[in-house]
Amino acid sequence: MHTNQTDPVILQTKQHFEVLDGLRGVAALAVVLFHFMEWVYTNPSQNFIGHGFLAVDFFFCLSGFVIGYAYDDRIAKMGVFEFFKARIIRLHPLVVAGSVLGLLAFLFDPFGGHPELYNTDKIILTFFCSILLIPLPVIADRGFNLFSFNAPSWSLFWEYVANIVYALVLCKIRRGYLLLLTIVSAVAICWVAYHSGNLLGGWSGPTFWDGSARISYSFLAGLLIYRSNWIVKNKLGFLGAGVLLFLAFVMPSSKWNWLSEPLVVLLYFPLLIALGAGTPLTPGFKKVCSFLGNISYPLYMTHYAVLWMFGNYYTSHKPDTTQLALIITVSIFLLVGAAYLVMVVYDTPVRKYLSNKRNKKLA
């Protein structure tokens, strides 16, 4: 009897906000382009997409909104343990894939790198820490990233932390307390930006705690938008919302980054999510949004292996502007294709298999 009551609640899936799916894809593409341009422009003020890293804050805010939407009304019935299982099945296969690709790129980079400088034990330990999302910034050749074999995993680390806090605390608290926590974390974001001059931190040992401020505010803000039903009806459509999102990534860098970046994160991204959730999707863009939404996470979690190879190529070969434009354009198309392949061949089947096993146990 108990199982029959629980099953539908645990197993049901809800409709997607399709425009938000599409925006997630736009943000993922912006991150990839930003990572290429980071190598090309050592001076961030010259980088035309110098704020592409803020896409991560957009992901965090979107995550808060989506988690609230997907689980607020059923986590009490499904239980914390089942919630964790669902999240691990959703997120972790690509954490593993990104780590494996990153290790291969480290060992077999045709354009450079020095794997011979690191003993086998250190490489194995770093790899297992990467798979288990345990920060270990020890590989100099990888810029002392928290996760040497897949740099973007730093944001997944904080995503997991946010999910744990959501399951244990946030799913139970009243909206007033949620608002208070959001305000406190907004102050933390402003302090980090003022102290560091920007919001770029979170990925390395010295900036580790910057990541906690970035996830705290954006995740809470997304959750608050959902619980407050701050969905703004509008006629922007996917194209309008996508352009508005992209503008945040290409805004000029300046000495005022410590002010402009928090404003984007504190006000602009939450507004875009409220607008994206409230705008209709024209049938012509349905497939585009679906595709962008589907490949966003695989692209984010698999692209960085290639970035290190590109960086070593760029440093050693010094290609001219025309060659660079061609290499980066082709690379992005290939990375999107590879992400799609990883999704179809690996991520979707693995998640389906794990979900089926979980569902059988529940039944």
XYZ file of C-alpha atoms in Angstrom:
363
model
C 0.000 0.000 0.000
C 2.734 2.424 1.028
C 4.644 1.801 -2.212
C 1.590 2.463 -4.353
C 1.136 5.835 -2.690
C 4.771 6.777 -3.176
C 5.570 5.520 -6.660
C 3.651 7.983 -8.840
C 4.990 10.885 -6.798
C 8.584 9.742 -7.145
C 8.407 8.704 -10.762
C 6.330 11.491 -12.294
C 8.124 13.970 -14.525
C 6.826 17.441 -15.294
C 6.762 19.453 -18.484
C 9.811 21.532 -19.352
C 10.018 25.300 -19.601
C 11.279 24.987 -23.148
C 12.586 28.533 -23.570
C 14.655 28.093 -20.395
C 16.063 24.878 -21.903
C 17.108 26.881 -24.943
C 18.688 29.594 -22.787
C 20.696 26.939 -20.965
C 22.128 25.928 -24.336
C 22.981 29.549 -25.205
C 24.798 29.850 -21.860
C 26.732 26.610 -22.484
C 27.862 27.839 -25.919
C 28.919 31.158 -24.352
C 31.071 29.307 -21.794
C 32.789 27.292 -24.533
C 33.496 30.405 -26.623
C 34.731 32.245 -23.521
C 37.144 29.417 -22.719
C 38.628 29.581 -26.221
C 38.956 33.360 -26.066
C 40.600 33.180 -22.647
C 43.643 31.634 -24.358
C 43.646 34.169 -27.179
C 43.257 37.315 -25.060
C 45.515 37.285 -22.024
C 44.144 40.768 -21.279
C 40.454 40.186 -20.324
C 39.470 43.742 -21.328
C 40.190 42.852 -24.998
C 38.028 39.724 -24.911
C 34.723 40.396 -26.705
C 33.012 37.697 -24.605
C 34.944 38.542 -21.452
C 31.926 37.909 -19.223
C 31.126 34.484 -20.646
C 32.015 32.922 -17.292
C 28.875 34.505 -15.818
C 26.963 31.775 -17.683
C 27.763 29.592 -14.655
C 25.833 31.993 -12.397
C 22.952 31.784 -14.858
C 23.119 27.954 -14.641
C 23.012 28.180 -10.822
C 19.966 30.468 -10.873
C 18.206 28.262 -13.413
C 19.028 25.242 -11.264
C 17.357 26.777 -8.193
C 14.233 27.519 -10.243
C 14.106 24.054 -11.844
C 14.801 22.137 -8.603
C 12.005 24.045 -6.862
C 9.660 23.388 -9.775
C 10.547 19.705 -10.040
C 10.771 18.727 -6.371
C 9.114 21.231 -3.974
C 5.773 19.427 -4.088
C 7.125 15.872 -3.953
C 10.394 15.709 -2.020
C 8.524 15.147 1.272
C 6.859 12.036 -0.172
C 9.836 10.713 -2.111
C 12.311 11.239 0.752
C 15.796 12.710 0.845
C 17.551 9.483 -0.150
C 15.482 9.048 -3.337
C 16.041 12.712 -4.178
C 19.813 12.227 -3.908
C 19.625 9.115 -6.065
C 17.660 10.999 -8.717
C 20.187 13.852 -8.744
C 23.216 11.542 -8.929
C 21.638 9.652 -11.847
C 21.001 12.973 -13.595
C 24.393 14.593 -12.984
C 27.101 12.051 -12.314
C 27.492 10.043 -15.538
C 28.836 13.182 -17.238
C 31.096 13.981 -14.278
C 32.733 10.604 -14.953
C 32.816 11.136 -18.745
C 34.414 14.574 -18.381
C 37.067 13.152 -16.050
C 37.935 10.297 -18.436
C 38.216 12.658 -21.435
C 40.290 15.065 -19.345
C 42.679 12.301 -18.296
C 43.101 11.165 -21.919
C 43.795 14.742 -23.023
C 46.377 15.077 -20.244
C 48.202 11.876 -21.189
C 48.017 12.085 -24.990
C 47.957 15.788 -25.884
C 49.674 16.025 -29.320
C 50.571 19.695 -28.809
C 52.413 19.621 -25.491
C 51.842 19.134 -21.795
C 54.126 17.322 -19.392
C 52.462 14.203 -17.969
C 55.948 12.738 -17.398
C 56.500 15.296 -14.600
C 53.827 13.628 -12.468
C 54.162 10.198 -10.933
C 51.502 7.580 -11.649
C 50.153 7.644 -8.076
C 49.487 11.382 -8.296
C 47.727 11.040 -11.652
C 45.561 8.134 -10.394
C 44.674 10.003 -7.190
C 43.779 13.146 -9.151
C 41.624 11.107 -11.510
C 39.679 9.413 -8.708
C 39.197 12.746 -6.946
C 37.842 14.106 -10.227
C 35.360 11.227 -10.575
C 34.250 11.593 -6.931
C 34.136 15.415 -7.089
C 36.761 15.856 -4.366
C 38.682 19.103 -5.014
C 42.441 18.496 -5.436
C 44.299 21.449 -7.003
C 47.753 19.851 -7.444
C 48.558 19.689 -11.194
C 50.562 22.744 -12.312
C 50.025 21.869 -16.005
C 46.332 22.255 -15.403
C 46.547 25.673 -13.772
C 46.023 24.198 -10.298
C 42.304 23.778 -11.055
C 40.234 22.227 -8.251
C 39.538 19.441 -10.752
C 42.638 19.097 -12.888
C 41.169 16.734 -15.459
C 37.886 18.583 -15.941
C 37.983 22.212 -14.874
C 34.191 22.875 -15.143
C 33.545 20.242 -12.447
C 34.093 22.960 -9.820
C 30.558 24.206 -10.519
C 29.171 20.649 -10.250
C 30.801 20.365 -6.833
C 28.809 23.407 -5.675
C 25.699 22.191 -7.487
C 25.837 19.029 -5.370
C 26.329 21.097 -2.218
C 23.268 23.189 -3.145
C 21.223 20.032 -3.767
C 22.199 18.648 -0.349
C 21.274 21.930 1.374
C 18.013 22.014 -0.576
C 17.056 18.477 0.506
C 17.975 18.993 4.160
C 16.907 22.606 4.733
C 15.607 24.702 1.840
C 12.727 22.428 0.864
C 11.224 22.945 4.331
C 11.697 26.657 5.023
C 9.102 29.376 4.554
C 9.414 32.005 1.848
C 10.296 34.757 4.324
C 13.370 32.862 5.509
C 14.284 32.058 1.919
C 14.153 35.775 1.097
C 16.365 36.560 4.097
C 18.962 33.960 3.041
C 18.898 35.339 -0.507
C 19.594 38.876 0.774
C 22.469 37.657 2.973
C 24.022 35.790 0.061
C 23.574 38.874 -2.159
C 25.776 40.755 0.311
C 28.335 37.915 0.056
C 28.359 38.205 -3.766
C 28.970 41.967 -3.530
C 31.784 41.436 -1.040
C 33.479 38.816 -3.257
C 33.211 41.079 -6.326
C 34.573 44.095 -4.447
C 37.341 42.114 -2.791
C 38.464 40.281 -5.981
C 37.569 42.953 -8.539
C 35.299 40.463 -10.361
C 33.242 37.270 -9.958
C 35.571 34.960 -11.871
C 36.555 32.860 -8.835
C 35.504 29.440 -7.628
C 37.560 27.198 -9.909
C 40.899 27.276 -8.040
C 42.231 26.642 -4.529
C 42.697 30.335 -3.593
C 39.230 31.304 -4.899
C 37.437 28.206 -3.577
C 35.031 30.089 -1.296
C 34.058 32.527 -4.044
C 32.247 29.537 -5.543
C 30.111 29.183 -2.415
C 28.945 32.811 -2.706
C 28.140 32.380 -6.396
C 26.043 29.223 -5.918
C 24.370 30.494 -2.730
C 22.888 33.648 -4.184
C 21.919 32.362 -7.623
C 20.440 29.046 -6.464
C 18.415 30.778 -3.729
C 17.251 33.482 -6.155
C 16.072 30.847 -8.645
C 14.204 29.000 -5.894
C 12.664 32.269 -4.698
C 11.453 33.131 -8.213
C 9.708 29.766 -8.446
C 8.135 29.908 -4.974
C 7.005 33.509 -5.417
C 5.627 32.726 -8.880
C 7.541 35.702 -10.271
C 6.907 34.625 -13.836
C 6.554 37.636 -16.117
C 4.215 37.096 -19.067
C 5.818 38.606 -22.185
C 6.206 38.174 -25.943
C 10.022 38.037 -26.159
C 10.103 34.455 -27.385
C 13.261 32.380 -27.400
C 15.085 34.673 -29.816
C 14.462 37.820 -27.748
C 15.366 36.128 -24.460
C 18.463 34.521 -26.058
C 19.741 37.875 -27.323
C 19.197 39.472 -23.899
C 21.130 36.637 -22.252
C 23.995 36.848 -24.736
C 24.306 40.613 -24.143
C 25.310 39.897 -20.542
C 28.284 37.848 -21.752
C 29.530 40.429 -24.277
C 29.174 43.541 -22.116
C 32.487 45.430 -22.066
C 35.035 44.696 -19.346
C 36.155 47.709 -17.341
C 37.531 48.806 -13.987
C 33.880 48.706 -12.872
C 33.589 44.899 -13.229
C 33.317 44.633 -9.447
C 30.032 46.550 -9.790
C 28.654 45.493 -13.198
C 29.076 41.742 -12.652
C 27.143 41.574 -9.348
C 24.361 43.684 -10.908
C 24.030 41.149 -13.741
C 24.001 38.225 -11.296
C 21.774 39.831 -8.659
C 19.151 41.412 -10.904
C 19.526 40.680 -14.606
C 19.737 36.867 -14.560
C 16.778 36.408 -12.179
C 14.781 38.774 -14.401
C 15.739 36.756 -17.510
C 14.580 33.538 -15.847
C 11.271 35.176 -14.903
C 10.915 36.361 -18.518
C 12.091 33.065 -20.044
C 9.572 31.117 -17.969
C 6.770 33.480 -19.039
C 7.331 33.774 -22.763
C 5.601 31.574 -25.355
C 7.662 29.381 -27.655
C 6.920 29.654 -31.370
C 6.679 26.187 -32.986
C 9.634 26.967 -35.261
C 11.987 27.205 -32.281
C 10.680 24.141 -30.436
C 13.313 21.796 -31.887
C 16.085 24.382 -31.470
C 15.316 24.833 -27.759
C 15.005 21.094 -27.254
C 18.374 20.467 -28.952
C 20.135 23.285 -27.071
C 18.686 22.137 -23.759
C 19.708 18.531 -24.379
C 23.313 19.237 -25.371
C 23.972 22.025 -22.820
C 25.132 19.804 -19.959
C 27.090 17.267 -22.090
C 28.787 20.182 -23.891
C 29.652 21.928 -20.640
C 31.083 18.764 -19.082
C 33.076 17.457 -22.065
C 34.517 20.499 -23.858
C 37.422 21.321 -21.569
C 39.612 18.365 -22.559
C 39.877 19.953 -26.011
C 40.519 23.402 -24.506
C 43.817 22.307 -22.955
C 44.934 20.889 -26.294
C 43.893 24.099 -28.031
C 45.813 26.119 -25.434
C 48.976 24.095 -25.965
C 48.556 24.369 -29.739
C 47.994 28.127 -29.537
C 51.023 28.644 -27.285
C 53.369 26.526 -29.420
C 52.158 27.345 -32.972
C 50.957 30.970 -32.638
C 48.330 30.778 -35.441
C 47.280 34.051 -37.121
C 43.841 35.634 -36.734
C 42.292 33.977 -39.806
C 43.538 30.524 -38.778
C 42.311 31.132 -35.222
C 38.842 32.137 -36.369
C 38.610 29.016 -38.519
C 39.996 26.672 -35.815
C 37.693 28.019 -33.103
C 34.575 28.010 -35.307
C 35.180 24.450 -36.519
C 36.100 23.314 -32.979
C 32.848 24.632 -31.521
C 30.790 22.811 -34.176
C 32.772 19.617 -33.550
C 32.387 19.982 -29.772
C 28.617 20.380 -30.134
C 28.578 17.261 -32.355
C 30.734 15.369 -29.843
C 28.472 16.467 -26.973
C 25.453 15.172 -28.890
C 27.260 11.889 -29.497
C 28.216 11.549 -25.810
C 24.592 12.223 -24.884
C 23.131 9.645 -27.316
C 25.744 6.900 -26.931
C 26.583 7.253 -23.239
C 24.667 9.687 -21.028
C 21.072 8.884 -22.016
C 21.495 5.061 -22.013
C 23.385 5.089 -18.684
C 20.772 7.300 -17.040
C 17.967 5.187 -18.474
C 19.588 2.007 -17.141
C 20.132 3.497 -13.655
C 16.611 4.977 -13.563
C 15.079 1.635 -14.528
C 17.014 -0.133 -11.770
C 15.850 2.496 -9.277
C 12.251 2.246 -10.433
C 12.257 -1.552 -10.101
C 13.458 -1.245 -6.520
C 10.719 1.267 -5.781
C 8.098 -0.987 -7.320
